[in-house]
């Protein structure tokens, strides 16, 4: 029976473990912090649970337009909704812990061994696998023999010497769930996906929010039209977005946090979240000694089937950089195991990845971007339809958002799309399916959609891309 040892129990590691066991391997997972990894314990699951509460608050804020008014037990109109952040965060943490236990249960029921501890490659690693050394919490070591090793150790928040988190008011995204009162004024530094999501969430939860962005707009890496809609909505709801503002330092004096910008301006608030990107957990793993190459930022270099340059050593997930998403980590881990164990492998195609920014409104994207078209990388046509013209959107009071479909010029094959709106993460799926299955705009347009529905706009956008010769 081939032996597989996986270092790291996040989605990159645990999904790989399940596939390897299914394909007949004896599998051991060495994990430091808890099965589910950062995805379940500190990042993805907790943030989306917090955002679930924020979503309800956003809906409630719009309820009056739909004819709903709130009254207290005496029948007097309630003037404001409030959030009990201690309760919200208790729910967040218990859900994350339960999810981790659920996944651990799935692994152990499938006879996958879990070793709690710190893993590193042993001496013979890299020569067709070799050994992994696990250092357990009591300091003892166990040598695990492996025909193949998968490294899935993830990444952690980047922090700067001039902006040290204190876990109370200056916070990384992993520390926000210890807050038991709603921050009066949250300053979010960083306007990438993580920064935008937290800024949008705390705004909905009732905090005053300032977003400090070193670029001229929020979400510099996303579709420009989508980012414009989001920025407009957030500013309309009262967020202060400081563009072209590079943070130089963050300091705290009692209950006041001061963010000093590179040009000398200062912003003060009650709390600050640092969303400055991630650095890979690749130190001390014995990777270079085993012959695995890292890039200049410390991410492990892998090929399309997740192989490192060390024979028998694979890597998946955030420790390899690229698209740092739970779904991508899971797919890369599965691909690694299928490759090692001789199963049919479909290499990860970056152009098929769908992703979502969980702001309000959400922004979901798949495939080729309009920016790539503008740079001449591919010839394609684009149709963008605002949701404000959609019947269901009107009924639901949705005024912001759009559907964008991108199709290859000539063949009309759908190669990308963007959806901005409530639950865009669900609405992107038909476009993702079209991209994956090489469907044409006509096939997408001629698929029945429910009337009235927001997905009707996807079909309509495809219809407008129909070629008339
Ligand atoms: C705030 C936030 C929100 C996010 N939301 C989403 C989202 O909505 N959707 C999405 O797809 N992605 C989301 N992501 C990204 C997602 O969390 C990551 O892409 C995902 O966690 C990567 O999985 P992984 O298995 O590579 O690593 P991780 O989930 O980080 O797991 C790595 C595991 O390895 C362990 N480990 C590290 N070193 C060692 C060692 N030497 N020995 C043993 N164990 C070790 C760690 O303790 C951890 O348990 C979000 C990220 C952030 C920061």
mmCIF file of C-alpha atoms and ligand atoms in Angstrom, residues 6-15 29-48 51 115-120 132-135 151-157 173-174 177 193-195 197-198 277-278 281-285 316-320 323-330 354-358, ligand 1:
data_model
loop_
_atom_site.group_PDB
_atom_site.id
_atom_site.type_symbol
_atom_site.label_atom_id
_atom_site.label_comp_id
_atom_site.label_asym_id
_atom_site.label_seq_id
_atom_site.Cartn_x
_atom_site.Cartn_y
_atom_site.Cartn_z
ATOM 1 C CA UNK A 6 0.529 15.311 4.166
ATOM 2 C CA UNK A 7 1.876 18.297 6.096
ATOM 3 C CA UNK A 8 -0.986 20.737 6.752
ATOM 4 C CA UNK A 9 -4.651 19.932 7.336
ATOM 5 C CA UNK A 10 -6.341 22.827 5.506
ATOM 6 C CA UNK A 11 -8.376 22.336 2.306
ATOM 7 C CA UNK A 12 -5.193 21.658 0.326
ATOM 8 C CA UNK A 13 -4.284 18.878 2.754
ATOM 9 C CA UNK A 14 -7.548 17.322 3.903
ATOM 10 C CA UNK A 15 -9.161 17.100 0.477
ATOM 11 C CA UNK A 29 -1.914 14.128 8.014
ATOM 12 C CA UNK A 30 0.419 16.139 10.248
ATOM 13 C CA UNK A 31 -1.223 19.361 11.342
ATOM 14 C CA UNK A 32 -0.221 22.050 13.788
ATOM 15 C CA UNK A 33 -3.371 24.039 14.504
ATOM 16 C CA UNK A 34 -6.457 21.981 13.718
ATOM 17 C CA UNK A 35 -7.997 20.142 10.780
ATOM 18 C CA UNK A 36 -9.626 22.561 8.360
ATOM 19 C CA UNK A 37 -6.621 24.847 8.592
ATOM 20 C CA UNK A 38 -6.778 28.605 8.422
ATOM 21 C CA UNK A 39 -9.627 28.257 5.933
ATOM 22 C CA UNK A 40 -11.907 26.840 8.617
ATOM 23 C CA UNK A 41 -10.456 28.229 11.838
ATOM 24 C CA UNK A 42 -9.413 31.812 11.078
ATOM 25 C CA UNK A 43 -10.043 32.910 7.497
ATOM 26 C CA UNK A 44 -12.717 31.730 5.135
ATOM 27 C CA UNK A 45 -15.366 30.168 7.406
ATOM 28 C CA UNK A 46 -15.210 32.776 10.213
ATOM 29 C CA UNK A 47 -15.222 35.735 7.833
ATOM 30 C CA UNK A 48 -18.168 34.403 5.839
ATOM 31 C CA UNK A 51 -20.614 38.433 6.771
ATOM 32 C CA UNK A 115 -0.811 13.503 13.969
ATOM 33 C CA UNK A 116 -1.015 16.764 15.892
ATOM 34 C CA UNK A 117 2.286 18.547 15.576
ATOM 35 C CA UNK A 118 4.731 20.380 13.409
ATOM 36 C CA UNK A 119 5.874 18.548 10.296
ATOM 37 C CA UNK A 120 9.075 18.883 8.315
ATOM 38 C CA UNK A 132 8.613 13.348 7.442
ATOM 39 C CA UNK A 133 9.437 14.229 11.015
ATOM 40 C CA UNK A 134 6.527 15.269 13.226
ATOM 41 C CA UNK A 135 7.320 17.225 16.394
ATOM 42 C CA UNK A 151 3.112 20.094 1.552
ATOM 43 C CA UNK A 152 -0.043 22.131 2.222
ATOM 44 C CA UNK A 153 1.060 24.441 4.999
ATOM 45 C CA UNK A 154 -0.842 27.543 3.886
ATOM 46 C CA UNK A 155 0.042 31.157 4.613
ATOM 47 C CA UNK A 156 -0.326 33.741 7.365
ATOM 48 C CA UNK A 157 -1.080 37.476 7.532
ATOM 49 C CA UNK A 173 -7.858 39.266 10.211
ATOM 50 C CA UNK A 174 -7.297 36.265 12.503
ATOM 51 C CA UNK A 177 -13.272 37.420 16.386
ATOM 52 C CA UNK A 193 -10.360 41.246 -1.293
ATOM 53 C CA UNK A 194 -9.837 40.732 2.457
ATOM 54 C CA UNK A 195 -9.776 44.453 3.254
ATOM 55 C CA UNK A 197 -14.800 42.281 2.722
ATOM 56 C CA UNK A 198 -14.108 43.395 6.298
ATOM 57 C CA UNK A 277 -1.529 40.242 2.113
ATOM 58 C CA UNK A 278 -0.136 36.870 3.110
ATOM 59 C CA UNK A 281 4.388 29.038 5.780
ATOM 60 C CA UNK A 282 7.397 27.498 4.093
ATOM 61 C CA UNK A 283 10.249 28.165 6.524
ATOM 62 C CA UNK A 284 11.790 25.312 8.482
ATOM 63 C CA UNK A 285 10.200 22.598 6.355
ATOM 64 C CA UNK A 316 -0.779 22.615 -2.913
ATOM 65 C CA UNK A 317 -2.665 25.648 -1.699
ATOM 66 C CA UNK A 318 -1.614 28.991 -0.294
ATOM 67 C CA UNK A 319 1.994 27.886 0.299
ATOM 68 C CA UNK A 320 2.333 27.817 -3.501
ATOM 69 C CA UNK A 323 -4.928 32.042 -6.672
ATOM 70 C CA UNK A 324 -5.077 31.868 -2.875
ATOM 71 C CA UNK A 325 -8.497 30.279 -2.537
ATOM 72 C CA UNK A 326 -9.767 27.312 -0.561
ATOM 73 C CA UNK A 327 -11.326 25.839 -3.707
ATOM 74 C CA UNK A 328 -8.050 26.076 -5.613
ATOM 75 C CA UNK A 329 -6.057 24.610 -2.714
ATOM 76 C CA UNK A 330 -8.462 21.670 -2.558
ATOM 77 C CA UNK A 354 -14.546 31.103 -10.244
ATOM 78 C CA UNK A 355 -14.059 33.378 -7.261
ATOM 79 C CA UNK A 356 -16.138 35.760 -5.217
ATOM 80 C CA UNK A 357 -15.625 38.891 -3.171
ATOM 81 C CA UNK A 358 -18.100 38.686 -0.281
HETATM 82 C C1 LIG B 1 -9.995 36.599 5.613
HETATM 83 C C2 LIG B 1 -9.939 35.563 4.543
HETATM 84 C C3 LIG B 1 -11.097 35.109 3.958
HETATM 85 C C4 LIG B 1 -11.057 34.133 2.976
HETATM 86 N N1 LIG B 1 -12.214 33.734 2.386
HETATM 87 C C5 LIG B 1 -12.184 32.816 1.397
HETATM 88 C C6 LIG B 1 -13.365 32.422 0.735
HETATM 89 O O1 LIG B 1 -14.448 32.927 1.033
HETATM 90 N N2 LIG B 1 -13.297 31.479 -0.226
HETATM 91 C C7 LIG B 1 -12.114 30.901 -0.582
HETATM 92 O O2 LIG B 1 -12.095 30.033 -1.476
HETATM 93 N N3 LIG B 1 -10.966 31.251 0.022
HETATM 94 C C8 LIG B 1 -10.973 32.200 1.002
HETATM 95 N N4 LIG B 1 -9.806 32.579 1.606
HETATM 96 C C9 LIG B 1 -8.566 31.899 1.243
HETATM 97 C C10 LIG B 1 -8.475 30.544 1.929
HETATM 98 O O3 LIG B 1 -8.638 30.695 3.321
HETATM 99 C C11 LIG B 1 -7.127 29.904 1.638
HETATM 100 O O4 LIG B 1 -6.907 29.904 0.255
HETATM 101 C C12 LIG B 1 -7.073 28.482 2.165
HETATM 102 O O5 LIG B 1 -7.074 28.504 3.559
HETATM 103 C C13 LIG B 1 -5.828 27.753 1.672
HETATM 104 O O6 LIG B 1 -5.842 26.448 2.137
HETATM 105 P P1 LIG B 1 -4.477 25.691 2.474
HETATM 106 O O7 LIG B 1 -4.857 24.280 2.703
HETATM 107 O O8 LIG B 1 -3.473 26.000 1.456
HETATM 108 O O9 LIG B 1 -3.939 26.359 3.810
HETATM 109 P P2 LIG B 1 -4.573 26.616 5.272
HETATM 110 O O10 LIG B 1 -6.060 26.642 5.251
HETATM 111 O O11 LIG B 1 -3.845 27.803 5.730
HETATM 112 O O12 LIG B 1 -4.125 25.354 6.083
HETATM 113 C C14 LIG B 1 -2.763 25.082 6.346
HETATM 114 C C15 LIG B 1 -2.636 24.230 7.586
HETATM 115 O O13 LIG B 1 -1.282 23.820 7.707
HETATM 116 C C16 LIG B 1 -0.878 23.933 9.056
HETATM 117 N N5 LIG B 1 0.586 24.025 9.101
HETATM 118 C C17 LIG B 1 1.371 25.043 8.688
HETATM 119 N N6 LIG B 1 2.669 24.708 8.842
HETATM 120 C C18 LIG B 1 2.683 23.458 9.350
HETATM 121 C C19 LIG B 1 3.707 22.560 9.704
HETATM 122 N N7 LIG B 1 4.996 22.858 9.548
HETATM 123 N N8 LIG B 1 3.351 21.364 10.224
HETATM 124 C C20 LIG B 1 2.061 21.024 10.377
HETATM 125 N N9 LIG B 1 1.048 21.826 10.036
HETATM 126 C C21 LIG B 1 1.362 23.019 9.518
HETATM 127 C C22 LIG B 1 -1.601 25.174 9.528
HETATM 128 O O14 LIG B 1 -1.671 25.181 10.924
HETATM 129 C C23 LIG B 1 -2.960 24.973 8.876
HETATM 130 O O15 LIG B 1 -3.775 24.156 9.685
HETATM 131 C C24 LIG B 1 -9.817 33.580 2.576
HETATM 132 C C25 LIG B 1 -8.629 34.032 3.156
HETATM 133 C C26 LIG B 1 -8.682 35.025 4.115
HETATM 134 C C27 LIG B 1 -7.407 35.530 4.710
#
